[in-house]
Amino acid sequence: MAAAAADIRRIVIENCAIATVDAQDTEYADGHVVVAGNRIESVGAGKAPENLTGVVRRIDGTGHLVTPGLVNTHHHYYQWITRGLATDHNLFDWLVALYPTWARIDEPMVRAAAQGSLAMMARGGVTTAMDHHYVYPRGSGDLSGAIIGAARDMGVRFTLARGSMDRSEKDGGLPPDFAVETLDGALAATAETVDTHHDPSFDAMTQIAVAPCSPFSVSTELLTQGAELARAKGVRLHTHGSETVEEEQFCKELFGMGPTDYFASTGWLGEDVWMAHCVHMNDSDIAAFARTGTGVAHCPSSNARLAAGIARVPDMLAAGVPVGLGVDGTASNESGELHTELRNALLINRLGSHRHQALTARQALRLGTYGGAQVLGRASQIGSLEPGKLADLVLWRMDTLAHASIADPVTALIFGAAAPVTLSLVDGKPVVEDTHLTTVDEDAIAVATRDEARRLARIAAGA
């Protein structure tokens, strides 16, 4: 064992500010982080110990802040190639406008869109990403495999929420009839994706969740049986919930109850469940989420883009609901960056009833790191800088014109402009160096996404 320990390759970062986001919110104005292999070995004040062996890289972090890597808890990668459309619509009208186009995606389009989405997030500090993909047109190829392959090539930690839809227009839903799967087909394909790709280990780079799309695009049977499938397989559950007033009205008209009660009736509340948006939640809804440990993916930019409303995040946090941040699909958040959500979560929630006391900079950072890890069920592995956790961290440069005059680096990171990423490690390996991705060619991805966006537009126009 001693010989094996001596062979461990270590990376040392020192002379930097550190926000650990641990349970005590420990911070160091001048500290160090030691990474050994794919784990954090030590975090502390001052310089790292001098007697370390196997040091392959020693980084002077002067003028920088180290935080845990950002964790994205809700996204739709395929939408990267339909950005900038239906920009003045509410959610339901936006979906009706775009579903006919989305229903014509294929494997090359999805792979390019996933590469674009992942690249934008990774270079902005995201180390754990997720994708809720629910559009599987017949004959479109291996879409799940394309997304997982793109994440593997990027080098980020990844959860694929294997989505599905079986409630089309003929059943009173929003998707076109040719854009949905059958109940049995969706369940079988989801089970196959879990069996093929899910890794339950501590170090897992790829995990799968079961994720029927939403109450207005899936049947009650798909929700109920999807929950049973997820629990039989030991994986997490994800869907959209309480996003708009129209959704609440839809649920009351169709099911005779609001979204939260409907989800409870189908087995969709629990510590293994997280839902996107949750904008229109009353006190009883929030209490149900807190009581059951159901998580929330807060997507402030998308909620504003689609005029969905302001989620009651301060009330959720006060009640003990796990809350993380989500980019959401880039057809409703064209920037595609999670750092934007740190700032917007703070600012938008201050427009709500709690006003200036709604969220602090450090609460916003926690939402984007540890909160996201909680929501994805990985809080013991990622989301904070603590010995034994996986080495997913970001070194932000804070001494440029954009931030140098702000004394507190956490305040600078959250309130200020997007900070340059000097280094991003995932599993102890660099994915960003000096603001550039190390694992893929950004320019080639830009060209591929442009070409696939144009091809999709041509196909949709000719349909």
Short mmCIF file of C-alpha atoms in Angstrom, two decimals:
data_model
loop_
_atom_site.label_atom_id
_atom_site.label_comp_id
_atom_site.label_asym_id
_atom_site.label_seq_id
_atom_site.Cartn_x
_atom_site.Cartn_y
_atom_site.Cartn_z
CA MET A 1 0.00 0.00 0.00
CA ALA A 2 2.85 2.42 0.82
CA ALA A 3 4.42 1.84 -2.57
CA ALA A 4 1.10 2.41 -4.29
CA ALA A 5 0.60 5.65 -2.34
CA ALA A 6 4.04 6.86 -3.36
CA ASP A 7 3.11 6.36 -7.02
CA ILE A 8 0.11 8.72 -6.82
CA ARG A 9 0.40 11.77 -9.04
CA ARG A 10 -0.32 14.98 -7.19
CA ILE A 11 -1.38 18.46 -8.33
CA VAL A 12 -0.83 21.31 -5.88
CA ILE A 13 -2.67 24.63 -6.09
CA GLU A 14 -1.59 27.28 -3.57
CA ASN A 15 -1.52 31.02 -2.81
CA CYS A 16 -5.22 31.29 -3.69
CA ALA A 17 -8.50 32.13 -2.03
CA ILE A 18 -10.66 29.05 -1.43
CA ALA A 19 -14.40 28.64 -0.92
CA THR A 20 -14.88 25.00 0.11
CA VAL A 21 -18.71 25.08 0.30
CA ASP A 22 -18.49 22.47 3.04
CA ALA A 23 -21.09 22.25 5.81
CA GLN A 24 -19.40 25.10 7.69
CA ASP A 25 -18.83 27.22 4.56
CA THR A 26 -15.11 27.16 5.36
CA GLU A 27 -13.08 29.70 3.40
CA TYR A 28 -9.40 30.57 3.19
CA ALA A 29 -8.13 33.96 2.07
CA ASP A 30 -4.78 32.35 1.24
CA GLY A 31 -4.74 28.59 1.07
CA HIS A 32 -3.93 25.42 -0.82
CA VAL A 33 -5.59 22.37 -2.36
CA VAL A 34 -3.76 19.09 -2.99
CA VAL A 35 -5.19 16.66 -5.53
CA ALA A 36 -3.95 13.07 -5.42
CA GLY A 37 -5.05 11.05 -8.42
CA ASN A 38 -8.76 11.70 -8.80
CA ARG A 39 -9.37 12.70 -5.16
CA ILE A 40 -8.93 15.81 -3.07
CA GLU A 41 -6.23 14.95 -0.56
CA SER A 42 -6.09 18.11 1.52
CA VAL A 43 -7.47 21.65 1.73
CA GLY A 44 -6.14 24.25 4.12
CA ALA A 45 -4.62 27.59 4.95
CA GLY A 46 -1.19 28.70 3.72
CA LYS A 47 1.08 26.73 1.44
CA ALA A 48 0.86 23.00 0.85
CA PRO A 49 3.24 20.72 2.80
CA GLU A 50 6.78 20.73 1.40
CA ASN A 51 7.36 16.98 1.75
CA LEU A 52 4.74 15.82 -0.75
CA THR A 53 5.84 13.13 -3.18
CA GLY A 54 4.70 12.56 -6.73
CA VAL A 55 3.97 16.24 -7.41
CA VAL A 56 3.62 16.54 -11.19
CA ARG A 57 2.34 20.08 -11.17
CA ARG A 58 2.52 22.97 -8.71
CA ILE A 59 0.27 25.94 -9.56
CA ASP A 60 0.69 29.44 -8.16
CA GLY A 61 -2.91 30.55 -7.68
CA THR A 62 -2.15 34.16 -6.76
CA GLY A 63 -5.10 36.34 -7.74
CA HIS A 64 -7.43 33.33 -8.07
CA LEU A 65 -10.37 31.74 -6.27
CA VAL A 66 -10.83 27.96 -6.06
CA THR A 67 -14.34 26.55 -5.77
CA PRO A 68 -15.95 23.18 -6.32
CA GLY A 69 -16.85 22.62 -9.95
CA LEU A 70 -20.30 23.80 -10.96
CA VAL A 71 -23.05 21.18 -11.18
CA ASN A 72 -25.78 21.56 -13.80
CA THR A 73 -29.04 19.85 -12.85
CA HIS A 74 -31.31 20.48 -15.85
CA HIS A 75 -30.66 20.90 -19.57
CA HIS A 76 -31.82 19.84 -23.06
CA TYR A 77 -28.74 19.66 -25.29
CA TYR A 78 -30.55 19.10 -28.58
CA GLN A 79 -31.93 22.64 -28.35
CA TRP A 80 -28.48 24.08 -29.06
CA ILE A 81 -29.31 23.90 -32.76
CA THR A 82 -32.67 25.71 -32.38
CA ARG A 83 -31.51 28.74 -30.42
CA GLY A 84 -33.01 32.16 -31.09
CA LEU A 85 -36.44 30.93 -32.20
CA ALA A 86 -39.88 31.75 -30.77
CA THR A 87 -38.30 34.44 -28.59
CA ASP A 88 -41.58 36.12 -27.57
CA HIS A 89 -43.63 33.07 -26.54
CA ASN A 90 -44.79 31.61 -23.25
CA LEU A 91 -43.97 27.96 -22.52
CA PHE A 92 -46.96 26.25 -24.14
CA ASP A 93 -46.88 28.42 -27.28
CA TRP A 94 -43.09 28.01 -27.46
CA LEU A 95 -43.41 24.23 -27.30
CA VAL A 96 -46.12 24.15 -29.96
CA ALA A 97 -43.93 26.32 -32.21
CA LEU A 98 -40.79 24.20 -31.79
CA TYR A 99 -41.98 20.60 -31.39
CA PRO A 100 -42.46 20.11 -35.18
CA THR A 101 -38.80 21.07 -35.69
CA TRP A 102 -37.46 19.07 -32.76
CA ALA A 103 -39.32 16.00 -34.00
CA ARG A 104 -36.95 15.89 -36.99
CA ILE A 105 -33.64 15.63 -35.12
CA ASP A 106 -31.29 12.74 -35.87
CA GLU A 107 -28.10 11.31 -34.42
CA PRO A 108 -25.57 13.66 -36.11
CA MET A 109 -27.64 16.68 -35.07
CA VAL A 110 -27.93 15.48 -31.48
CA ARG A 111 -24.23 14.73 -31.20
CA ALA A 112 -23.27 18.17 -32.52
CA ALA A 113 -25.80 19.87 -30.25
CA ALA A 114 -24.51 17.92 -27.25
CA GLN A 115 -20.94 18.91 -28.07
CA GLY A 116 -21.93 22.57 -28.30
CA SER A 117 -23.90 22.51 -25.05
CA LEU A 118 -21.18 20.66 -23.16
CA ALA A 119 -18.39 22.86 -24.50
CA MET A 120 -20.13 26.06 -23.44
CA MET A 121 -20.75 24.73 -19.95
CA ALA A 122 -17.34 23.16 -19.43
CA ARG A 123 -15.37 26.24 -20.38
CA GLY A 124 -17.52 28.20 -17.92
CA GLY A 125 -16.73 26.05 -14.89
CA VAL A 126 -19.21 23.16 -15.12
CA THR A 127 -17.60 19.87 -14.10
CA THR A 128 -20.78 17.79 -13.71
CA ALA A 129 -23.37 18.11 -16.46
CA MET A 130 -26.72 16.51 -17.17
CA ASP A 131 -29.05 16.26 -20.13
CA HIS A 132 -32.79 15.59 -20.04
CA HIS A 133 -33.34 14.19 -23.51
CA TYR A 134 -36.90 13.15 -24.29
CA VAL A 135 -37.34 13.49 -28.09
CA TYR A 136 -36.70 10.15 -29.84
CA PRO A 137 -38.15 10.28 -33.38
CA ARG A 138 -38.45 6.90 -35.08
CA GLY A 139 -35.38 5.99 -37.12
CA SER A 140 -33.27 8.83 -35.70
CA GLY A 141 -30.38 6.62 -34.56
CA ASP A 142 -28.73 6.08 -31.19
CA LEU A 143 -29.44 9.46 -29.63
CA SER A 144 -28.60 8.46 -26.06
CA GLY A 145 -25.32 6.95 -27.18
CA ALA A 146 -24.45 10.12 -29.11
CA ILE A 147 -25.03 12.31 -26.05
CA ILE A 148 -23.11 10.04 -23.71
CA GLY A 149 -20.25 9.85 -26.21
CA ALA A 150 -20.05 13.63 -26.44
CA ALA A 151 -19.83 13.93 -22.64
CA ARG A 152 -17.17 11.22 -22.50
CA ASP A 153 -15.08 13.01 -25.14
CA MET A 154 -15.44 16.32 -23.28
CA GLY A 155 -14.23 14.68 -20.07
CA VAL A 156 -17.01 15.94 -17.80
CA ARG A 157 -18.95 13.98 -15.23
CA PHE A 158 -22.40 13.32 -16.63
CA THR A 159 -25.96 12.23 -15.91
CA LEU A 160 -28.26 11.39 -18.81
CA ALA A 161 -31.89 11.72 -17.77
CA ARG A 162 -33.39 9.36 -20.36
CA GLY A 163 -36.65 11.10 -21.11
CA SER A 164 -39.75 10.01 -22.97
CA MET A 165 -43.14 11.20 -24.23
CA ASP A 166 -46.24 9.14 -25.03
CA ARG A 167 -49.01 11.77 -24.79
CA SER A 168 -49.29 13.43 -28.22
CA GLU A 169 -51.80 15.81 -29.75
CA LYS A 170 -54.34 13.05 -30.34
CA ASP A 171 -54.29 12.31 -26.59
CA GLY A 172 -54.58 15.96 -25.53
CA GLY A 173 -50.83 16.58 -25.24
CA LEU A 174 -48.60 19.11 -26.99
CA PRO A 175 -46.10 17.03 -29.07
CA PRO A 176 -47.00 16.01 -32.64
CA ASP A 177 -48.20 12.42 -32.95
CA PHE A 178 -45.04 11.33 -34.80
CA ALA A 179 -42.75 12.75 -32.09
CA VAL A 180 -43.67 10.38 -29.26
CA GLU A 181 -42.92 6.79 -28.26
CA THR A 182 -45.32 4.10 -27.15
CA LEU A 183 -45.60 3.34 -23.45
CA ASP A 184 -43.93 -0.06 -23.80
CA GLY A 185 -41.32 1.26 -26.22
CA ALA A 186 -40.33 4.11 -23.93
CA LEU A 187 -40.02 1.87 -20.89
CA ALA A 188 -38.00 -0.77 -22.75
CA ALA A 189 -35.62 1.79 -24.25
CA THR A 190 -35.14 3.47 -20.88
CA ALA A 191 -34.37 0.15 -19.19
CA GLU A 192 -31.86 -0.68 -21.91
CA THR A 193 -30.14 2.70 -21.47
CA VAL A 194 -29.81 2.12 -17.72
CA ASP A 195 -28.49 -1.40 -18.19
CA THR A 196 -25.97 -0.33 -20.84
CA HIS A 197 -24.64 2.93 -19.44
CA HIS A 198 -25.37 3.49 -15.73
CA ASP A 199 -22.37 3.32 -13.39
CA PRO A 200 -23.35 3.31 -9.69
CA SER A 201 -19.77 3.59 -8.40
CA PHE A 202 -18.37 6.46 -6.30
CA ASP A 203 -16.11 7.55 -9.16
CA ALA A 204 -18.77 7.22 -11.86
CA MET A 205 -18.39 9.44 -14.91
CA THR A 206 -21.75 8.41 -16.41
CA GLN A 207 -25.05 7.85 -14.66
CA ILE A 208 -28.61 7.45 -15.94
CA ALA A 209 -31.92 8.70 -14.55
CA VAL A 210 -35.45 7.78 -15.61
CA ALA A 211 -37.12 10.94 -16.88
CA PRO A 212 -40.58 11.05 -18.52
CA CYS A 213 -40.88 14.59 -19.83
CA SER A 214 -43.79 16.35 -18.11
CA PRO A 215 -47.40 15.89 -16.97
CA PHE A 216 -48.68 17.33 -20.26
CA SER A 217 -46.58 15.09 -22.53
CA VAL A 218 -46.69 11.69 -20.82
CA SER A 219 -49.46 9.38 -19.67
CA THR A 220 -50.16 8.57 -16.05
CA GLU A 221 -49.10 5.00 -16.84
CA LEU A 222 -45.69 6.17 -18.08
CA LEU A 223 -45.12 8.20 -14.94
CA THR A 224 -46.21 5.39 -12.63
CA GLN A 225 -44.36 2.61 -14.41
CA GLY A 226 -41.35 4.86 -14.97
CA ALA A 227 -41.05 5.38 -11.22
CA GLU A 228 -41.34 1.64 -10.64
CA LEU A 229 -38.64 1.01 -13.26
CA ALA A 230 -36.26 3.56 -11.74
CA ARG A 231 -36.59 2.11 -8.26
CA ALA A 232 -36.19 -1.44 -9.50
CA LYS A 233 -32.97 -0.37 -11.26
CA GLY A 234 -31.73 1.79 -8.37
CA VAL A 235 -31.49 5.03 -10.35
CA ARG A 236 -32.89 8.51 -9.86
CA LEU A 237 -36.06 10.06 -11.30
CA HIS A 238 -36.38 13.42 -13.08
CA THR A 239 -39.15 15.41 -14.78
CA HIS A 240 -40.56 18.92 -15.23
CA GLY A 241 -42.95 20.16 -12.56
CA SER A 242 -45.06 23.22 -11.73
CA GLU A 243 -43.36 25.33 -14.39
CA THR A 244 -46.31 27.51 -15.44
CA VAL A 245 -49.85 28.46 -14.47
CA GLU A 246 -50.98 26.74 -17.68
CA GLU A 247 -49.48 23.46 -16.44
CA GLU A 248 -51.35 23.78 -13.15
CA GLN A 249 -54.59 24.41 -15.02
CA PHE A 250 -53.88 21.43 -17.32
CA CYS A 251 -53.36 19.10 -14.34
CA LYS A 252 -56.50 20.29 -12.57
CA GLU A 253 -58.63 19.88 -15.69
CA LEU A 254 -57.23 16.47 -16.65
CA PHE A 255 -56.47 14.89 -13.27
CA GLY A 256 -58.59 16.90 -10.84
CA MET A 257 -55.58 18.02 -8.80
CA GLY A 258 -52.52 20.25 -8.96
CA PRO A 259 -49.09 19.05 -10.17
CA THR A 260 -47.61 18.19 -6.75
CA ASP A 261 -50.61 16.11 -5.68
CA TYR A 262 -50.60 14.43 -9.08
CA PHE A 263 -46.91 13.59 -8.77
CA ALA A 264 -47.54 12.19 -5.29
CA SER A 265 -50.30 9.97 -6.66
CA THR A 266 -47.93 8.49 -9.28
CA GLY A 267 -44.98 7.83 -6.94
CA TRP A 268 -43.04 10.89 -8.01
CA LEU A 269 -42.09 12.41 -4.66
CA GLY A 270 -39.04 11.14 -2.77
CA GLU A 271 -35.34 11.53 -2.01
CA ASP A 272 -34.55 9.90 -5.37
CA VAL A 273 -36.57 12.48 -7.35
CA TRP A 274 -35.72 15.95 -8.63
CA MET A 275 -37.91 18.22 -10.73
CA ALA A 276 -37.11 21.12 -13.00
CA HIS A 277 -38.49 24.64 -12.45
CA CYS A 278 -41.11 24.29 -9.65
CA VAL A 279 -42.11 27.92 -10.14
CA HIS A 280 -45.74 27.74 -9.06
CA MET A 281 -45.52 26.05 -5.66
CA ASN A 282 -47.80 26.90 -2.74
CA ASP A 283 -46.92 26.33 0.94
CA SER A 284 -48.39 22.82 0.86
CA ASP A 285 -46.34 21.91 -2.22
CA ILE A 286 -43.11 23.12 -0.65
CA ALA A 287 -43.89 21.23 2.56
CA ALA A 288 -44.48 18.04 0.54
CA PHE A 289 -41.13 18.43 -1.21
CA ALA A 290 -39.36 19.08 2.09
CA ARG A 291 -41.07 16.17 3.85
CA THR A 292 -40.16 13.72 1.09
CA GLY A 293 -36.71 15.13 0.22
CA THR A 294 -37.73 15.83 -3.39
CA GLY A 295 -35.18 18.07 -5.13
CA VAL A 296 -35.57 21.09 -7.40
CA ALA A 297 -33.56 22.25 -10.41
CA HIS A 298 -33.94 26.05 -10.39
CA CYS A 299 -33.62 27.59 -13.87
CA PRO A 300 -33.89 31.36 -13.40
CA SER A 301 -32.89 32.49 -16.91
CA SER A 302 -35.26 30.09 -18.67
CA ASN A 303 -38.07 30.96 -16.26
CA ALA A 304 -37.59 34.64 -17.16
CA ARG A 305 -37.16 33.97 -20.91
CA LEU A 306 -40.52 32.14 -21.02
CA ALA A 307 -42.19 34.48 -18.49
CA ALA A 308 -42.95 31.49 -16.26
CA GLY A 309 -42.48 33.41 -13.02
CA ILE A 310 -40.18 33.54 -9.99
CA ALA A 311 -39.65 30.27 -8.12
CA ARG A 312 -39.86 30.49 -4.32
CA VAL A 313 -36.26 29.41 -3.79
CA PRO A 314 -35.73 31.17 -0.43
CA ASP A 315 -38.84 29.45 0.96
CA MET A 316 -37.70 26.10 -0.43
CA LEU A 317 -34.29 26.44 1.18
CA ALA A 318 -35.81 27.52 4.49
CA ALA A 319 -38.04 24.44 4.43
CA GLY A 320 -35.08 22.14 3.71
CA VAL A 321 -35.81 21.33 0.05
CA PRO A 322 -32.65 20.37 -1.89
CA VAL A 323 -32.17 22.98 -4.64
CA GLY A 324 -29.61 23.09 -7.46
CA LEU A 325 -29.26 25.21 -10.58
CA GLY A 326 -30.02 24.37 -14.21
CA VAL A 327 -29.16 25.99 -17.51
CA ASP A 328 -32.28 24.49 -19.15
CA GLY A 329 -32.36 24.04 -22.90
CA THR A 330 -30.62 26.69 -24.95
CA ALA A 331 -33.77 27.36 -26.95
CA SER A 332 -34.96 29.08 -23.75
CA ASN A 333 -31.56 30.19 -22.40
CA GLU A 334 -29.40 31.01 -25.38
CA SER A 335 -26.21 31.65 -23.36
CA GLY A 336 -25.95 28.02 -22.31
CA GLU A 337 -23.79 28.91 -19.29
CA LEU A 338 -24.34 27.90 -15.67
CA HIS A 339 -22.26 30.77 -14.30
CA THR A 340 -25.02 33.07 -15.58
CA GLU A 341 -27.48 31.17 -13.39
CA LEU A 342 -25.47 31.89 -10.22
CA ARG A 343 -25.93 35.60 -10.75
CA ASN A 344 -29.46 35.43 -12.10
CA ALA A 345 -30.65 33.18 -9.27
CA LEU A 346 -29.55 35.84 -6.80
CA LEU A 347 -30.88 38.82 -8.75
CA ILE A 348 -34.22 37.37 -9.85
CA ASN A 349 -35.06 36.06 -6.39
CA ARG A 350 -34.48 39.55 -5.01
CA LEU A 351 -37.38 40.68 -7.20
CA GLY A 352 -39.65 38.37 -5.23
CA SER A 353 -41.25 38.83 -1.84
CA HIS A 354 -38.00 38.41 0.10
CA ARG A 355 -36.38 41.30 -1.78
CA HIS A 356 -32.78 42.13 -0.77
CA GLN A 357 -32.66 39.30 1.78
CA ALA A 358 -33.70 36.60 -0.68
CA LEU A 359 -30.26 35.08 -1.41
CA THR A 360 -26.64 35.92 -0.66
CA ALA A 361 -23.61 35.40 -2.87
CA ARG A 362 -22.60 32.36 -0.86
CA GLN A 363 -26.05 30.84 -1.05
CA ALA A 364 -25.94 31.27 -4.83
CA LEU A 365 -22.55 29.53 -4.98
CA ARG A 366 -23.93 26.70 -2.85
CA LEU A 367 -26.90 26.28 -5.21
CA GLY A 368 -24.50 25.88 -8.14
CA THR A 369 -22.20 23.41 -6.41
CA TYR A 370 -23.25 21.42 -3.33
CA GLY A 371 -26.96 21.99 -3.98
CA GLY A 372 -26.60 20.53 -7.44
CA ALA A 373 -24.69 17.56 -6.06
CA GLN A 374 -27.52 16.93 -3.59
CA VAL A 375 -30.13 17.06 -6.33
CA LEU A 376 -28.19 14.55 -8.46
CA GLY A 377 -27.68 12.26 -5.47
CA ARG A 378 -23.90 12.76 -5.42
CA ALA A 379 -23.32 15.02 -2.42
CA SER A 380 -20.97 12.49 -0.80
CA GLN A 381 -18.73 12.59 -3.88
CA ILE A 382 -18.79 16.11 -5.36
CA GLY A 383 -20.05 19.64 -4.68
CA SER A 384 -17.60 20.71 -1.98
CA LEU A 385 -13.83 20.77 -1.50
CA GLU A 386 -13.15 18.18 1.21
CA PRO A 387 -10.54 15.44 1.60
CA GLY A 388 -11.71 12.19 0.04
CA LYS A 389 -14.10 13.78 -2.40
CA LEU A 390 -13.60 13.59 -6.15
CA ALA A 391 -11.21 16.17 -7.61
CA ASP A 392 -13.73 18.30 -9.52
CA LEU A 393 -12.74 21.91 -8.99
CA VAL A 394 -12.33 25.25 -10.75
CA LEU A 395 -9.59 27.89 -10.47
CA TRP A 396 -11.19 31.25 -11.34
CA ARG A 397 -9.02 34.24 -12.22
CA MET A 398 -10.12 37.22 -10.12
CA ASP A 399 -7.31 39.77 -10.68
CA THR A 400 -8.38 41.10 -14.09
CA LEU A 401 -10.12 44.40 -14.81
CA ALA A 402 -13.52 42.75 -14.38
CA HIS A 403 -12.97 41.75 -10.73
CA ALA A 404 -9.75 43.15 -9.25
CA SER A 405 -11.37 46.05 -7.37
CA ILE A 406 -13.84 43.78 -5.52
CA ALA A 407 -12.23 42.72 -2.24
CA ASP A 408 -14.31 39.60 -1.58
CA PRO A 409 -13.64 36.99 -4.31
CA VAL A 410 -16.94 35.12 -3.78
CA THR A 411 -18.88 38.36 -4.17
CA ALA A 412 -16.81 39.12 -7.26
CA LEU A 413 -17.56 35.70 -8.76
CA ILE A 414 -21.32 35.90 -8.21
CA PHE A 415 -22.09 39.60 -8.69
CA GLY A 416 -19.43 40.34 -11.30
CA ALA A 417 -18.92 39.45 -14.93
CA ALA A 418 -18.18 35.85 -15.92
CA ALA A 419 -14.73 35.10 -14.49
CA PRO A 420 -12.06 33.49 -16.69
CA VAL A 421 -11.35 29.84 -15.88
CA THR A 422 -7.61 29.28 -15.53
CA LEU A 423 -8.01 25.60 -14.69
CA SER A 424 -10.92 23.18 -14.42
CA LEU A 425 -10.28 19.66 -13.18
CA VAL A 426 -12.71 16.77 -13.53
CA ASP A 427 -11.69 13.56 -11.82
CA GLY A 428 -8.29 15.17 -11.34
CA LYS A 429 -7.79 15.77 -15.08
CA PRO A 430 -7.74 19.19 -16.82
CA VAL A 431 -10.69 19.93 -19.09
CA VAL A 432 -10.00 23.69 -19.27
CA GLU A 433 -6.64 25.48 -19.28
CA ASP A 434 -6.44 29.28 -19.54
CA THR A 435 -10.07 29.54 -20.72
CA HIS A 436 -9.64 26.93 -23.48
CA LEU A 437 -11.00 23.40 -23.59
CA THR A 438 -8.23 20.81 -23.54
CA THR A 439 -10.14 17.76 -24.79
CA VAL A 440 -11.96 19.00 -27.91
CA ASP A 441 -11.65 21.53 -30.73
CA GLU A 442 -14.01 24.44 -29.98
CA ASP A 443 -13.82 25.83 -33.52
CA ALA A 444 -14.70 22.48 -35.06
CA ILE A 445 -17.68 22.17 -32.71
CA ALA A 446 -18.87 25.66 -33.66
CA VAL A 447 -18.80 24.73 -37.34
CA ALA A 448 -20.57 21.42 -36.74
CA THR A 449 -23.35 23.01 -34.69
CA ARG A 450 -23.89 25.72 -37.30
CA ASP A 451 -24.08 23.17 -40.10
CA GLU A 452 -26.45 20.87 -38.24
CA ALA A 453 -28.67 23.81 -37.22
CA ARG A 454 -28.96 24.81 -40.87
CA ARG A 455 -29.66 21.24 -41.95
CA LEU A 456 -32.41 20.89 -39.35
CA ALA A 457 -33.95 24.20 -40.43
CA ARG A 458 -33.99 23.04 -44.06
CA ILE A 459 -35.62 19.73 -43.17
CA ALA A 460 -38.22 21.40 -40.95
CA ALA A 461 -39.03 24.00 -43.64
CA GLY A 462 -39.54 21.29 -46.25
CA ALA A 463 -41.77 19.13 -44.07
#
